[in-house]
mmCIF file of C-alpha atoms in Angstrom:
data_model
loop_
_atom_site.group_PDB
_atom_site.id
_atom_site.type_symbol
_atom_site.label_atom_id
_atom_site.label_comp_id
_atom_site.label_asym_id
_atom_site.label_seq_id
_atom_site.Cartn_x
_atom_site.Cartn_y
_atom_site.Cartn_z
ATOM 1 C CA PRO V 1 -0.085 0.123 0.121
ATOM 2 C CA SER V 2 2.277 3.102 -1.368
ATOM 3 C CA GLY V 3 -0.605 5.527 -1.774
ATOM 4 C CA ASP V 4 0.893 5.793 -5.413
ATOM 5 C CA TYR V 5 -1.605 4.967 -8.180
ATOM 6 C CA VAL V 6 -0.885 4.241 -11.852
ATOM 7 C CA PHE V 7 -2.109 6.725 -14.076
ATOM 8 C CA GLY V 8 -0.514 9.235 -16.519
ATOM 9 C CA TRP V 9 -1.142 12.054 -18.997
ATOM 10 C CA ALA V 10 -0.197 11.619 -22.806
ATOM 11 C CA PRO V 11 2.674 13.651 -23.792
ATOM 12 C CA ASP V 12 0.139 15.838 -25.885
ATOM 13 C CA SER V 13 -2.421 16.294 -23.010
ATOM 14 C CA LEU V 14 -5.011 14.990 -25.169
ATOM 15 C CA ARG V 15 -5.962 11.941 -23.086
ATOM 16 C CA ILE V 16 -5.038 10.350 -19.698
ATOM 17 C CA ALA V 17 -4.309 6.590 -18.997
ATOM 18 C CA TYR V 18 -4.887 4.658 -15.713
ATOM 19 C CA VAL V 19 -5.284 1.013 -14.629
ATOM 20 C CA ALA V 20 -8.281 -0.066 -12.697
ATOM 21 C CA ASP V 21 -10.812 -2.926 -12.117
ATOM 22 C CA GLN V 22 -13.514 -0.640 -13.755
ATOM 23 C CA ASN V 23 -15.082 -3.494 -15.861
ATOM 24 C CA SER V 24 -14.564 -6.524 -13.522
ATOM 25 C CA LEU V 25 -13.787 -6.771 -9.862
ATOM 26 C CA GLY V 26 -10.305 -7.489 -9.016
ATOM 27 C CA VAL V 27 -9.301 -7.334 -12.731
ATOM 28 C CA PHE V 28 -6.940 -4.445 -13.582
ATOM 29 C CA GLU V 29 -6.822 -3.266 -17.038
ATOM 30 C CA LEU V 30 -5.712 -0.376 -18.913
ATOM 31 C CA PHE V 31 -7.929 2.451 -20.002
ATOM 32 C CA THR V 32 -7.766 5.677 -21.241
ATOM 33 C CA SER V 33 -10.081 8.777 -21.511
ATOM 34 C CA THR V 34 -10.449 12.155 -22.728
ATOM 35 C CA PRO V 35 -10.080 14.742 -19.902
ATOM 36 C CA GLY V 36 -13.585 15.450 -19.827
ATOM 37 C CA GLY V 37 -14.500 12.011 -19.522
ATOM 38 C CA THR V 38 -16.495 11.857 -22.690
ATOM 39 C CA GLU V 39 -14.502 9.258 -24.403
ATOM 40 C CA ASN V 40 -13.421 6.299 -22.149
ATOM 41 C CA ASP V 41 -11.885 3.234 -23.733
ATOM 42 C CA ILE V 42 -10.200 0.092 -22.699
ATOM 43 C CA VAL V 43 -6.701 -0.418 -24.081
ATOM 44 C CA SER V 44 -5.679 -3.696 -22.552
ATOM 45 C CA ASN V 45 -7.065 -7.018 -24.171
ATOM 46 C CA LEU V 46 -7.328 -9.209 -21.008
ATOM 47 C CA PRO V 47 -8.773 -12.385 -20.995
ATOM 48 C CA ASP V 48 -11.665 -13.413 -18.572
ATOM 49 C CA PRO V 49 -10.198 -14.889 -15.182
ATOM 50 C CA ASP V 50 -10.129 -18.642 -15.617
ATOM 51 C CA PRO V 51 -9.768 -20.436 -12.212
ATOM 52 C CA LEU V 52 -7.528 -23.142 -14.504
ATOM 53 C CA THR V 53 -5.346 -21.072 -17.129
ATOM 54 C CA ASN V 54 -5.316 -17.498 -15.671
ATOM 55 C CA PRO V 55 -7.146 -16.708 -12.691
ATOM 56 C CA ASP V 56 -5.972 -13.288 -12.034
ATOM 57 C CA PRO V 57 -4.988 -11.299 -15.219
ATOM 58 C CA ASP V 58 -3.653 -7.747 -14.536
ATOM 59 C CA VAL V 59 -1.925 -4.853 -16.175
ATOM 60 C CA GLN V 60 0.923 -4.040 -14.255
ATOM 61 C CA ASN V 61 2.037 -0.521 -15.453
ATOM 62 C CA PHE V 62 2.326 1.317 -19.095
ATOM 63 C CA GLU V 63 4.031 4.174 -20.890
ATOM 64 C CA TRP V 64 2.895 6.497 -23.385
ATOM 65 C CA GLU V 65 4.421 6.663 -26.703
ATOM 66 C CA PRO V 66 6.413 9.982 -26.998
ATOM 67 C CA ASN V 67 4.187 10.959 -29.873
ATOM 68 C CA SER V 68 1.034 9.873 -27.813
ATOM 69 C CA ARG V 69 -0.381 7.735 -30.594
ATOM 70 C CA LEU V 70 0.195 4.397 -29.113
ATOM 71 C CA ILE V 71 0.486 2.977 -25.258
ATOM 72 C CA ALA V 72 2.529 0.201 -24.355
ATOM 73 C CA TYR V 73 1.629 -1.945 -21.367
ATOM 74 C CA ILE V 74 2.952 -4.911 -19.112
ATOM 75 C CA ALA V 75 0.360 -7.769 -18.270
ATOM 76 C CA ASP V 76 0.127 -11.445 -17.798
ATOM 77 C CA GLN V 77 -2.344 -11.269 -20.724
ATOM 78 C CA ASP V 78 -1.403 -14.653 -22.286
ATOM 79 C CA ILE V 79 0.193 -16.714 -19.364
ATOM 80 C CA ASP V 80 -0.647 -16.465 -15.895
ATOM 81 C CA GLU V 81 2.107 -14.617 -13.825
ATOM 82 C CA VAL V 82 4.221 -14.304 -16.937
ATOM 83 C CA PHE V 83 4.337 -10.556 -17.623
ATOM 84 C CA GLU V 84 4.784 -9.597 -21.513
ATOM 85 C CA LEU V 85 4.878 -6.368 -23.044
ATOM 86 C CA TYR V 86 2.180 -5.157 -25.578
ATOM 87 C CA VAL V 87 1.169 -2.204 -27.630
ATOM 88 C CA SER V 88 -2.187 -0.764 -28.389
ATOM 89 C CA PRO V 89 -3.575 2.497 -29.986
ATOM 90 C CA SER V 90 -4.422 4.907 -27.069
ATOM 91 C CA ASP V 91 -8.108 4.915 -27.862
ATOM 92 C CA SER V 92 -8.836 1.333 -28.823
ATOM 93 C CA ASN V 93 -8.032 -2.349 -27.750
ATOM 94 C CA THR V 94 -7.781 -3.324 -31.571
ATOM 95 C CA PRO V 95 -5.467 -4.060 -32.797
ATOM 96 C CA ASN V 96 -3.543 -5.045 -29.795
ATOM 97 C CA VAL V 97 -0.061 -6.501 -30.339
ATOM 98 C CA LYS V 98 2.367 -8.775 -28.191
ATOM 99 C CA VAL V 99 5.877 -6.970 -28.913
ATOM 100 C CA SER V 100 8.046 -9.304 -26.288
ATOM 101 C CA GLY V 101 8.354 -11.640 -28.860
ATOM 102 C CA THR V 102 5.835 -14.600 -30.052
ATOM 103 C CA THR V 103 7.413 -17.220 -28.190
ATOM 104 C CA LEU V 104 8.305 -17.235 -24.825
ATOM 105 C CA ASP V 105 9.830 -20.017 -22.418
ATOM 106 C CA GLY V 106 11.504 -17.953 -19.849
ATOM 107 C CA ASN V 107 9.858 -15.595 -16.995
ATOM 108 C CA GLY V 108 8.904 -12.467 -19.111
ATOM 109 C CA ILE V 109 10.007 -8.740 -18.671
ATOM 110 C CA LYS V 110 12.137 -8.125 -16.033
ATOM 111 C CA GLU V 111 10.375 -6.372 -12.774
ATOM 112 C CA LEU V 112 12.322 -3.643 -11.181
ATOM 113 C CA ALA V 113 13.684 -3.895 -7.534
ATOM 114 C CA PRO V 114 12.485 -4.039 -4.877
ATOM 115 C CA VAL V 115 10.235 -6.861 -6.148
ATOM 116 C CA PRO V 116 7.223 -6.773 -6.129
ATOM 117 C CA SER V 117 7.707 -3.113 -7.205
ATOM 118 C CA GLY V 118 4.965 -3.671 -10.051
ATOM 119 C CA GLU V 119 7.277 -1.719 -12.533
ATOM 120 C CA TYR V 120 8.903 -3.455 -15.425
ATOM 121 C CA ALA V 121 12.324 -2.745 -17.642
ATOM 122 C CA PHE V 122 10.925 -1.319 -20.752
ATOM 123 C CA ALA V 123 11.095 2.064 -22.367
ATOM 124 C CA TRP V 124 10.218 3.666 -25.737
ATOM 125 C CA ALA V 125 12.851 5.280 -27.929
ATOM 126 C CA PRO V 126 12.659 9.215 -27.428
ATOM 127 C CA ASN V 127 11.523 9.496 -31.151
ATOM 128 C CA SER V 128 8.930 6.640 -30.895
ATOM 129 C CA SER V 129 10.555 4.578 -33.416
ATOM 130 C CA ARG V 130 10.977 1.319 -31.167
ATOM 131 C CA LEU V 131 10.645 -0.233 -27.557
ATOM 132 C CA ALA V 132 13.283 -1.578 -25.806
ATOM 133 C CA PHE V 133 12.937 -4.132 -22.878
ATOM 134 C CA LEU V 134 14.531 -6.597 -20.727
ATOM 135 C CA ALA V 135 13.200 -9.966 -20.894
ATOM 136 C CA ASP V 136 13.975 -13.461 -19.933
ATOM 137 C CA ARG V 137 12.774 -15.251 -22.795
ATOM 138 C CA LEU V 138 14.989 -18.477 -23.308
ATOM 139 C CA ILE V 139 14.760 -20.732 -20.283
ATOM 140 C CA ASP V 140 12.113 -21.194 -17.697
ATOM 141 C CA GLY V 141 13.102 -20.980 -13.874
ATOM 142 C CA ILE V 142 16.780 -19.398 -14.614
ATOM 143 C CA ASP V 143 16.957 -15.715 -14.805
ATOM 144 C CA GLU V 144 18.973 -14.671 -17.947
ATOM 145 C CA PHE V 145 17.664 -11.208 -18.748
ATOM 146 C CA GLU V 146 18.769 -9.878 -22.057
ATOM 147 C CA LEU V 147 18.235 -6.610 -24.023
ATOM 148 C CA TYR V 148 15.639 -6.506 -26.870
ATOM 149 C CA THR V 149 14.335 -4.209 -29.223
ATOM 150 C CA ASN V 150 11.088 -4.386 -31.314
ATOM 151 C CA LEU V 151 9.032 -2.312 -33.766
ATOM 152 C CA PRO V 152 5.973 -0.797 -32.206
ATOM 153 C CA ASP V 153 3.835 -3.254 -34.641
ATOM 154 C CA GLY V 154 5.549 -6.279 -33.147
ATOM 155 C CA ASN V 155 7.889 -7.020 -35.965
ATOM 156 C CA ASN V 156 11.795 -6.864 -36.236
ATOM 157 C CA ASN V 157 12.318 -8.428 -32.618
ATOM 158 C CA LEU V 158 16.006 -8.153 -32.077
ATOM 159 C CA ARG V 159 18.438 -8.917 -29.120
ATOM 160 C CA ILE V 160 20.781 -6.389 -29.520
ATOM 161 C CA SER V 161 22.888 -7.171 -26.081
ATOM 162 C CA GLY V 162 25.676 -9.697 -26.453
ATOM 163 C CA PRO V 163 25.395 -13.525 -25.688
ATOM 164 C CA GLN V 164 24.660 -14.227 -22.123
ATOM 165 C CA GLY V 165 25.826 -17.462 -20.177
ATOM 166 C CA ASN V 166 24.876 -19.179 -17.293
ATOM 167 C CA SER V 167 23.693 -16.527 -14.515
ATOM 168 C CA SER V 168 24.759 -13.614 -16.371
ATOM 169 C CA GLN V 169 22.135 -10.838 -17.317
ATOM 170 C CA VAL V 170 21.614 -7.384 -18.302
ATOM 171 C CA ASP V 171 20.997 -5.371 -15.355
ATOM 172 C CA ASP V 172 19.481 -1.993 -16.656
ATOM 173 C CA PHE V 173 19.515 0.394 -19.806
ATOM 174 C CA ALA V 174 18.815 3.807 -21.181
ATOM 175 C CA TRP V 175 18.027 5.197 -24.571
ATOM 176 C CA ALA V 176 20.522 8.027 -25.936
ATOM 177 C CA PRO V 177 18.154 11.190 -25.924
ATOM 178 C CA ASN V 178 18.618 11.198 -29.848
ATOM 179 C CA SER V 179 17.490 7.600 -30.198
ATOM 180 C CA SER V 180 20.586 6.830 -31.638
ATOM 181 C CA LEU V 181 21.960 4.173 -29.273
ATOM 182 C CA ILE V 182 21.290 2.141 -26.177
ATOM 183 C CA ALA V 183 23.606 1.921 -23.224
ATOM 184 C CA TYR V 184 23.316 -1.223 -20.787
ATOM 185 C CA ARG V 185 25.063 -2.627 -17.728
ATOM 186 C CA ALA V 186 25.623 -6.547 -17.897
ATOM 187 C CA ASN V 187 28.232 -9.125 -16.595
ATOM 188 C CA GLN V 188 28.478 -10.177 -20.337
ATOM 189 C CA ASN V 189 32.630 -10.429 -20.386
ATOM 190 C CA LEU V 190 33.148 -11.589 -16.918
ATOM 191 C CA ILE V 191 30.601 -13.250 -14.904
ATOM 192 C CA THR V 192 31.816 -11.273 -11.818
ATOM 193 C CA ALA V 193 32.404 -7.881 -13.310
ATOM 194 C CA ILE V 194 29.428 -5.536 -14.390
ATOM 195 C CA ASP V 195 30.848 -3.565 -17.632
ATOM 196 C CA LEU V 196 29.053 -0.686 -19.504
ATOM 197 C CA PHE V 197 28.054 -1.272 -23.093
ATOM 198 C CA THR V 198 26.336 0.577 -25.870
ATOM 199 C CA ALA V 199 24.576 -0.900 -28.850
ATOM 200 C CA LEU V 200 22.723 0.188 -32.065
ATOM 201 C CA PRO V 201 18.895 -0.215 -31.449
ATOM 202 C CA ASN V 202 17.988 -1.810 -34.698
ATOM 203 C CA VAL V 203 20.962 -4.402 -35.130
ATOM 204 C CA SER V 204 21.534 -7.683 -33.440
ATOM 205 C CA SER V 205 24.322 -8.160 -31.311
ATOM 206 C CA SER V 206 25.858 -4.743 -32.081
ATOM 207 C CA PHE V 207 27.440 -4.132 -28.721
ATOM 208 C CA GLN V 208 30.412 -1.896 -28.009
ATOM 209 C CA GLN V 209 32.058 -2.078 -24.441
ATOM 210 C CA ASN V 210 32.417 1.234 -22.918
ATOM 211 C CA SER V 211 34.301 0.410 -19.509
ATOM 212 C CA SER V 212 37.285 -1.411 -20.542
ATOM 213 C CA GLY V 213 39.798 -2.462 -17.540
ATOM 214 C CA LEU V 214 37.500 -4.072 -15.148
ATOM 215 C CA GLU V 215 38.890 -7.036 -13.164
ATOM 216 C CA PRO V 216 36.863 -9.759 -11.583
ATOM 217 C CA GLY V 217 34.773 -8.023 -8.560
ATOM 218 C CA GLN V 218 34.624 -4.673 -10.227
ATOM 219 C CA GLU V 219 31.534 -2.887 -11.650
ATOM 220 C CA VAL V 220 30.064 -0.041 -13.053
ATOM 221 C CA THR V 221 27.430 1.157 -10.605
ATOM 222 C CA ALA V 222 25.556 3.919 -12.702
ATOM 223 C CA PHE V 223 25.728 5.707 -15.843
ATOM 224 C CA LYS V 224 23.968 8.566 -17.525
ATOM 225 C CA TRP V 225 23.774 9.757 -20.940
ATOM 226 C CA SER V 226 24.711 13.521 -21.555
ATOM 227 C CA PRO V 227 21.639 15.475 -22.676
ATOM 228 C CA ASP V 228 23.270 15.935 -26.360
ATOM 229 C CA SER V 229 24.047 12.108 -26.564
ATOM 230 C CA THR V 230 27.694 12.633 -27.215
ATOM 231 C CA ARG V 231 28.838 11.299 -24.034
ATOM 232 C CA LEU V 232 28.171 8.891 -21.448
ATOM 233 C CA ALA V 233 29.289 9.256 -17.560
ATOM 234 C CA PHE V 234 29.834 6.426 -15.068
ATOM 235 C CA ILE V 235 30.693 5.289 -11.851
ATOM 236 C CA SER V 236 33.249 2.606 -11.604
ATOM 237 C CA ASP V 237 35.780 1.065 -9.103
ATOM 238 C CA ARG V 238 38.121 -0.002 -12.024
ATOM 239 C CA ALA V 239 41.895 0.430 -11.151
ATOM 240 C CA PHE V 240 43.958 -0.967 -8.894
ATOM 241 C CA THR V 241 42.838 1.263 -5.362
ATOM 242 C CA ARG V 242 38.999 -0.213 -6.211
ATOM 243 C CA PHE V 243 37.548 3.000 -4.762
ATOM 244 C CA PHE V 244 34.519 4.282 -7.009
ATOM 245 C CA ARG V 245 35.284 7.292 -9.396
ATOM 246 C CA LEU V 246 33.721 9.022 -11.960
ATOM 247 C CA PHE V 247 34.445 8.496 -15.757
ATOM 248 C CA THR V 248 33.317 9.827 -19.155
ATOM 249 C CA THR V 249 33.486 7.972 -22.740
ATOM 250 C CA SER V 250 32.363 8.873 -26.044
ATOM 251 C CA PRO V 251 29.795 6.072 -27.111
ATOM 252 C CA ASN V 252 32.500 4.488 -29.217
ATOM 253 C CA ASN V 253 34.726 4.133 -26.314
ATOM 254 C CA SER V 254 37.140 6.554 -27.459
ATOM 255 C CA ASN V 255 38.302 9.467 -25.231
ATOM 256 C CA ASN V 256 37.728 7.397 -21.982
ATOM 257 C CA VAL V 257 38.549 9.714 -19.060
ATOM 258 C CA LEU V 258 38.755 9.850 -15.431
ATOM 259 C CA VAL V 259 36.937 13.366 -14.504
ATOM 260 C CA SER V 260 36.594 13.103 -10.732
ATOM 261 C CA GLY V 261 40.089 13.453 -9.262
ATOM 262 C CA SER V 262 43.266 11.558 -8.916
ATOM 263 C CA ILE V 263 43.311 7.905 -9.504
ATOM 264 C CA VAL V 264 44.958 7.231 -6.168
ATOM 265 C CA SER V 265 42.247 9.183 -4.359
ATOM 266 C CA THR V 266 40.570 7.527 -1.334
ATOM 267 C CA THR V 267 36.977 8.671 -1.743
ATOM 268 C CA ASP V 268 34.075 7.305 -3.468
ATOM 269 C CA VAL V 269 31.631 9.073 -5.864
ATOM 270 C CA THR V 270 28.376 8.252 -5.164
ATOM 271 C CA VAL V 271 25.929 10.187 -7.557
ATOM 272 C CA PHE V 272 26.109 12.596 -10.271
ATOM 273 C CA LYS V 273 24.073 14.925 -12.749
ATOM 274 C CA TRP V 274 24.913 16.155 -16.039
ATOM 275 C CA SER V 275 24.291 19.916 -16.513
ATOM 276 C CA PRO V 276 21.332 20.521 -19.142
ATOM 277 C CA ASP V 277 23.691 21.985 -21.689
ATOM 278 C CA SER V 278 25.964 18.781 -21.313
ATOM 279 C CA LEU V 279 29.200 20.744 -20.557
ATOM 280 C CA ARG V 280 29.529 19.921 -16.982
ATOM 281 C CA ILE V 281 28.953 17.217 -14.625
ATOM 282 C CA ALA V 282 28.072 17.751 -10.722
ATOM 283 C CA TYR V 283 28.927 14.821 -8.552
ATOM 284 C CA VAL V 284 29.170 13.910 -4.928
ATOM 285 C CA ASP V 285 32.485 12.519 -3.264
ATOM 286 C CA MET V 286 31.945 10.668 -0.164
ATOM 287 C CA LEU V 287 35.031 10.978 2.341
ATOM 288 C CA LEU V 288 35.712 8.393 5.211
ATOM 289 C CA GLY V 289 33.578 9.001 8.009
ATOM 290 C CA GLY V 290 30.618 10.031 5.940
ATOM 291 C CA VAL V 291 31.336 13.594 4.790
ATOM 292 C CA PHE V 292 29.973 14.596 1.403
ATOM 293 C CA GLU V 293 31.666 16.942 -0.934
ATOM 294 C CA LEU V 294 29.732 18.555 -4.011
ATOM 295 C CA PHE V 295 32.204 19.019 -7.236
ATOM 296 C CA THR V 296 31.700 20.116 -10.503
ATOM 297 C CA THR V 297 34.010 19.037 -13.431
ATOM 298 C CA LEU V 298 34.222 19.526 -17.260
ATOM 299 C CA ARG V 299 32.751 16.418 -19.439
ATOM 300 C CA ASP V 300 36.355 15.247 -20.844
ATOM 301 C CA VAL V 301 39.059 16.887 -18.778
ATOM 302 C CA GLU V 302 40.097 17.345 -15.135
ATOM 303 C CA PRO V 303 40.416 19.167 -12.698
ATOM 304 C CA SER V 304 37.476 19.274 -10.728
ATOM 305 C CA THR V 305 35.908 22.332 -8.706
ATOM 306 C CA LEU V 306 34.766 22.094 -5.106
ATOM 307 C CA ILE V 307 31.706 23.647 -4.590
ATOM 308 C CA SER V 308 30.589 22.184 -1.117
ATOM 309 C CA SER V 309 32.567 20.536 1.488
ATOM 310 C CA SER V 310 29.491 20.008 3.751
ATOM 311 C CA LEU V 311 26.814 18.729 1.514
ATOM 312 C CA ALA V 312 23.611 17.243 3.411
ATOM 313 C CA ASP V 313 23.829 14.082 2.061
ATOM 314 C CA ASP V 314 24.580 11.954 -1.286
ATOM 315 C CA ASP V 315 20.752 12.120 -2.325
ATOM 316 C CA GLU V 316 20.237 13.384 -5.641
ATOM 317 C CA GLU V 317 17.447 15.626 -4.399
ATOM 318 C CA ASP V 318 20.296 17.643 -2.346
ATOM 319 C CA PHE V 319 21.634 19.083 -5.303
ATOM 320 C CA ALA V 320 20.341 20.267 -8.593
ATOM 321 C CA TRP V 321 21.315 22.189 -11.811
ATOM 322 C CA ALA V 322 19.576 25.519 -13.032
ATOM 323 C CA PRO V 323 17.560 24.765 -16.095
ATOM 324 C CA ASN V 324 20.074 26.964 -18.008
ATOM 325 C CA SER V 325 23.315 25.326 -16.371
ATOM 326 C CA SER V 326 24.612 28.712 -15.090
ATOM 327 C CA ARG V 327 24.483 27.550 -11.380
ATOM 328 C CA ILE V 328 23.877 24.650 -9.103
ATOM 329 C CA ALA V 329 21.765 24.611 -5.952
ATOM 330 C CA TYR V 330 22.387 22.397 -3.056
ATOM 331 C CA ILE V 331 21.601 21.902 0.642
ATOM 332 C CA ALA V 332 24.432 21.850 2.884
ATOM 333 C CA ASP V 333 25.567 23.078 6.484
ATOM 334 C CA PRO V 334 28.808 25.088 6.316
ATOM 335 C CA ASN V 335 28.067 27.622 8.892
ATOM 336 C CA ILE V 336 26.445 25.611 11.850
ATOM 337 C CA VAL V 337 26.410 21.858 11.913
ATOM 338 C CA ASP V 338 22.977 20.502 11.102
ATOM 339 C CA ASP V 339 21.518 23.745 10.099
ATOM 340 C CA PHE V 340 21.025 22.884 6.579
ATOM 341 C CA GLU V 341 20.493 25.945 4.506
ATOM 342 C CA LEU V 342 20.152 26.340 0.605
ATOM 343 C CA PHE V 343 22.875 27.735 -1.346
ATOM 344 C CA ALA V 344 23.378 28.506 -4.846
ATOM 345 C CA SER V 345 26.715 28.500 -6.841
ATOM 346 C CA THR V 346 28.028 29.595 -10.038
ATOM 347 C CA ARG V 347 28.974 26.434 -12.169
ATOM 348 C CA ASP V 348 32.850 27.175 -11.579
ATOM 349 C CA GLY V 349 32.198 27.999 -8.010
ATOM 350 C CA ASP V 350 33.470 31.414 -8.444
ATOM 351 C CA ALA V 351 30.295 32.970 -6.537
ATOM 352 C CA THR V 352 28.125 31.213 -3.851
ATOM 353 C CA ASN V 353 24.908 32.867 -2.408
ATOM 354 C CA VAL V 354 22.802 31.774 0.618
ATOM 355 C CA VAL V 355 19.342 31.362 -1.100
ATOM 356 C CA SER V 356 17.192 30.240 2.126
ATOM 357 C CA GLY V 357 16.503 33.084 4.694
ATOM 358 C CA LEU V 358 17.759 33.126 8.080
ATOM 359 C CA LEU V 359 16.950 29.719 10.135
ATOM 360 C CA VAL V 360 15.395 29.493 13.203
ATOM 361 C CA THR V 361 17.694 27.652 15.641
ATOM 362 C CA GLY V 362 17.427 23.871 14.726
ATOM 363 C CA GLY V 363 15.688 24.839 11.404
ATOM 364 C CA LYS V 364 16.834 23.275 8.049
ATOM 365 C CA VAL V 365 15.655 23.177 4.265
ATOM 366 C CA ILE V 366 14.038 19.903 3.527
ATOM 367 C CA GLU V 367 13.668 20.186 -0.316
ATOM 368 C CA PHE V 368 13.840 22.696 -3.116
ATOM 369 C CA LYS V 369 13.074 22.922 -6.910
ATOM 370 C CA TRP V 370 14.397 25.547 -9.668
ATOM 371 C CA ALA V 371 11.750 27.722 -11.346
ATOM 372 C CA PRO V 372 11.820 26.445 -15.202
ATOM 373 C CA ASP V 373 12.805 29.885 -16.272
ATOM 374 C CA ASN V 374 15.758 30.063 -13.841
ATOM 375 C CA SER V 375 14.241 33.005 -12.032
ATOM 376 C CA GLY V 376 13.949 31.637 -8.663
ATOM 377 C CA ILE V 377 14.080 28.484 -6.492
ATOM 378 C CA GLY V 378 11.317 27.395 -4.361
ATOM 379 C CA TYR V 379 12.021 25.367 -1.199
ATOM 380 C CA ILE V 380 10.192 23.858 2.000
ATOM 381 C CA ALA V 381 12.080 24.647 5.203
ATOM 382 C CA ASN V 382 11.319 25.155 9.003
ATOM 383 C CA GLN V 383 12.650 28.350 8.589
ATOM 384 C CA ASN V 384 10.754 30.575 10.880
ATOM 385 C CA THR V 385 9.362 27.982 13.171
ATOM 386 C CA PHE V 386 11.064 24.953 14.637
ATOM 387 C CA ALA V 387 9.572 21.668 13.361
ATOM 388 C CA VAL V 388 7.178 23.578 11.102
ATOM 389 C CA ASP V 389 7.573 23.330 7.388
ATOM 390 C CA GLU V 390 6.722 26.320 5.152
ATOM 391 C CA LEU V 391 6.929 26.962 1.652
ATOM 392 C CA PHE V 392 9.402 29.828 0.622
ATOM 393 C CA ALA V 393 10.979 31.247 -2.539
ATOM 394 C CA SER V 394 13.745 33.116 -3.421
ATOM 395 C CA GLN V 395 16.010 34.356 -6.347
ATOM 396 C CA PRO V 396 18.969 32.757 -7.039
ATOM 397 C CA ASN V 397 21.321 35.007 -5.439
ATOM 398 C CA GLY V 398 19.181 35.025 -2.100
ATOM 399 C CA SER V 399 17.288 38.132 -2.487
ATOM 400 C CA ASN V 400 13.459 38.507 -2.205
ATOM 401 C CA ASN V 401 12.953 35.864 0.166
ATOM 402 C CA THR V 402 9.312 35.178 0.390
ATOM 403 C CA LEU V 403 6.886 33.115 2.491
ATOM 404 C CA LEU V 404 4.404 31.563 -0.010
ATOM 405 C CA SER V 405 2.293 29.243 2.110
ATOM 406 C CA GLY V 406 0.497 31.699 4.532
ATOM 407 C CA THR V 407 -0.606 30.997 7.978
ATOM 408 C CA LEU V 408 -0.783 27.262 8.769
ATOM 409 C CA VAL V 409 -3.259 25.771 11.183
ATOM 410 C CA SER V 410 -1.828 24.616 14.225
ATOM 411 C CA GLY V 411 0.390 21.430 13.634
ATOM 412 C CA GLY V 412 0.232 21.996 9.685
ATOM 413 C CA ASP V 413 3.134 21.467 7.551
ATOM 414 C CA VAL V 414 3.660 21.895 3.740
ATOM 415 C CA PHE V 415 4.273 18.449 2.274
ATOM 416 C CA SER V 416 5.140 19.127 -1.439
ATOM 417 C CA PHE V 417 4.953 21.612 -3.869
ATOM 418 C CA ASP V 418 5.703 22.267 -7.840
ATOM 419 C CA TRP V 419 6.244 25.078 -10.191
ATOM 420 C CA VAL V 420 3.708 26.224 -12.930
ATOM 421 C CA PRO V 421 5.508 24.880 -16.105
#
């Protein structure tokens, strides 16, 4: 009982999709509707429950095609508890095609951790050309998840990851923003090492290794495409000291460089974010003793620039680039221990401003979000009254700090917020 429910707007805002047991009690199917509710259509094509063959068919989750014409969904539509991938027009249940392959002897589409999450490893190409997914299609009872792509009409099913052996599998994947390639992590070369690969989405086994140099027991723990699709950044413990560092590479594995400091550094990089303009990366280094530092670095050369030596945590929510990449905002306590304030620094660390107002004793900033036009930063903090969370906004240089949430009822708090797009 997470309190989160399965629904989502089409990218063009013309329809909304949701999963519900609308037609049959306990059978959760996929529907779409116009915002006014005048056109309500069933999209999935689940069979009637059968106590012998499929007693409890359900749709687990779905994803809109980026151009909003089609919708992909995961369901045990054909075989009980074997969840496969289907595509349908967003306003009709016909035609409805299975795109995860016509034959399936394994366990279906990979469910994301923690299981049972109800979320599965599949994604549309950003240009809507193909669907990618992780599936165990070959041997029932043995988890050997491989990376496949398919046309939305169910044709041209391709395995694009390399050959997997016993106990090897693809862990996760991500489309390049321009849809030209797919990056994925897998123990494809060494059963005890998790490498980073890229592959063409429309050519079988066209993979390229991008994390050369890993030894047994080493791994790539995280990776992200640059927004312009020209480079990949990844965290790995490759090299002899076995600390986790940040590297970047071009998709063809040329100009593979360390960008997070000396190869003999005894710190671990835990999280990172590309700047929206793809020119720099912000990352968090964890020192011995659990101290977190925030750096920025250029995409393909050293040195790094220290932004803060007292970041609140290594949570990705505790730092964020401005939409125009000019500044980075973060929560830190450089002035008073455990009084976590909101700061914004220029990308090269030349100037830093306190964005939050003067905090009451014991106060802290809880979360923040940039305005889409870069004009300000909104944040929740117990700034005026201890243990009372209110909504504020400031300009990035800390001026015009304003309480937005008004007077709260006794015991009241602001829990969440968002900017108007």
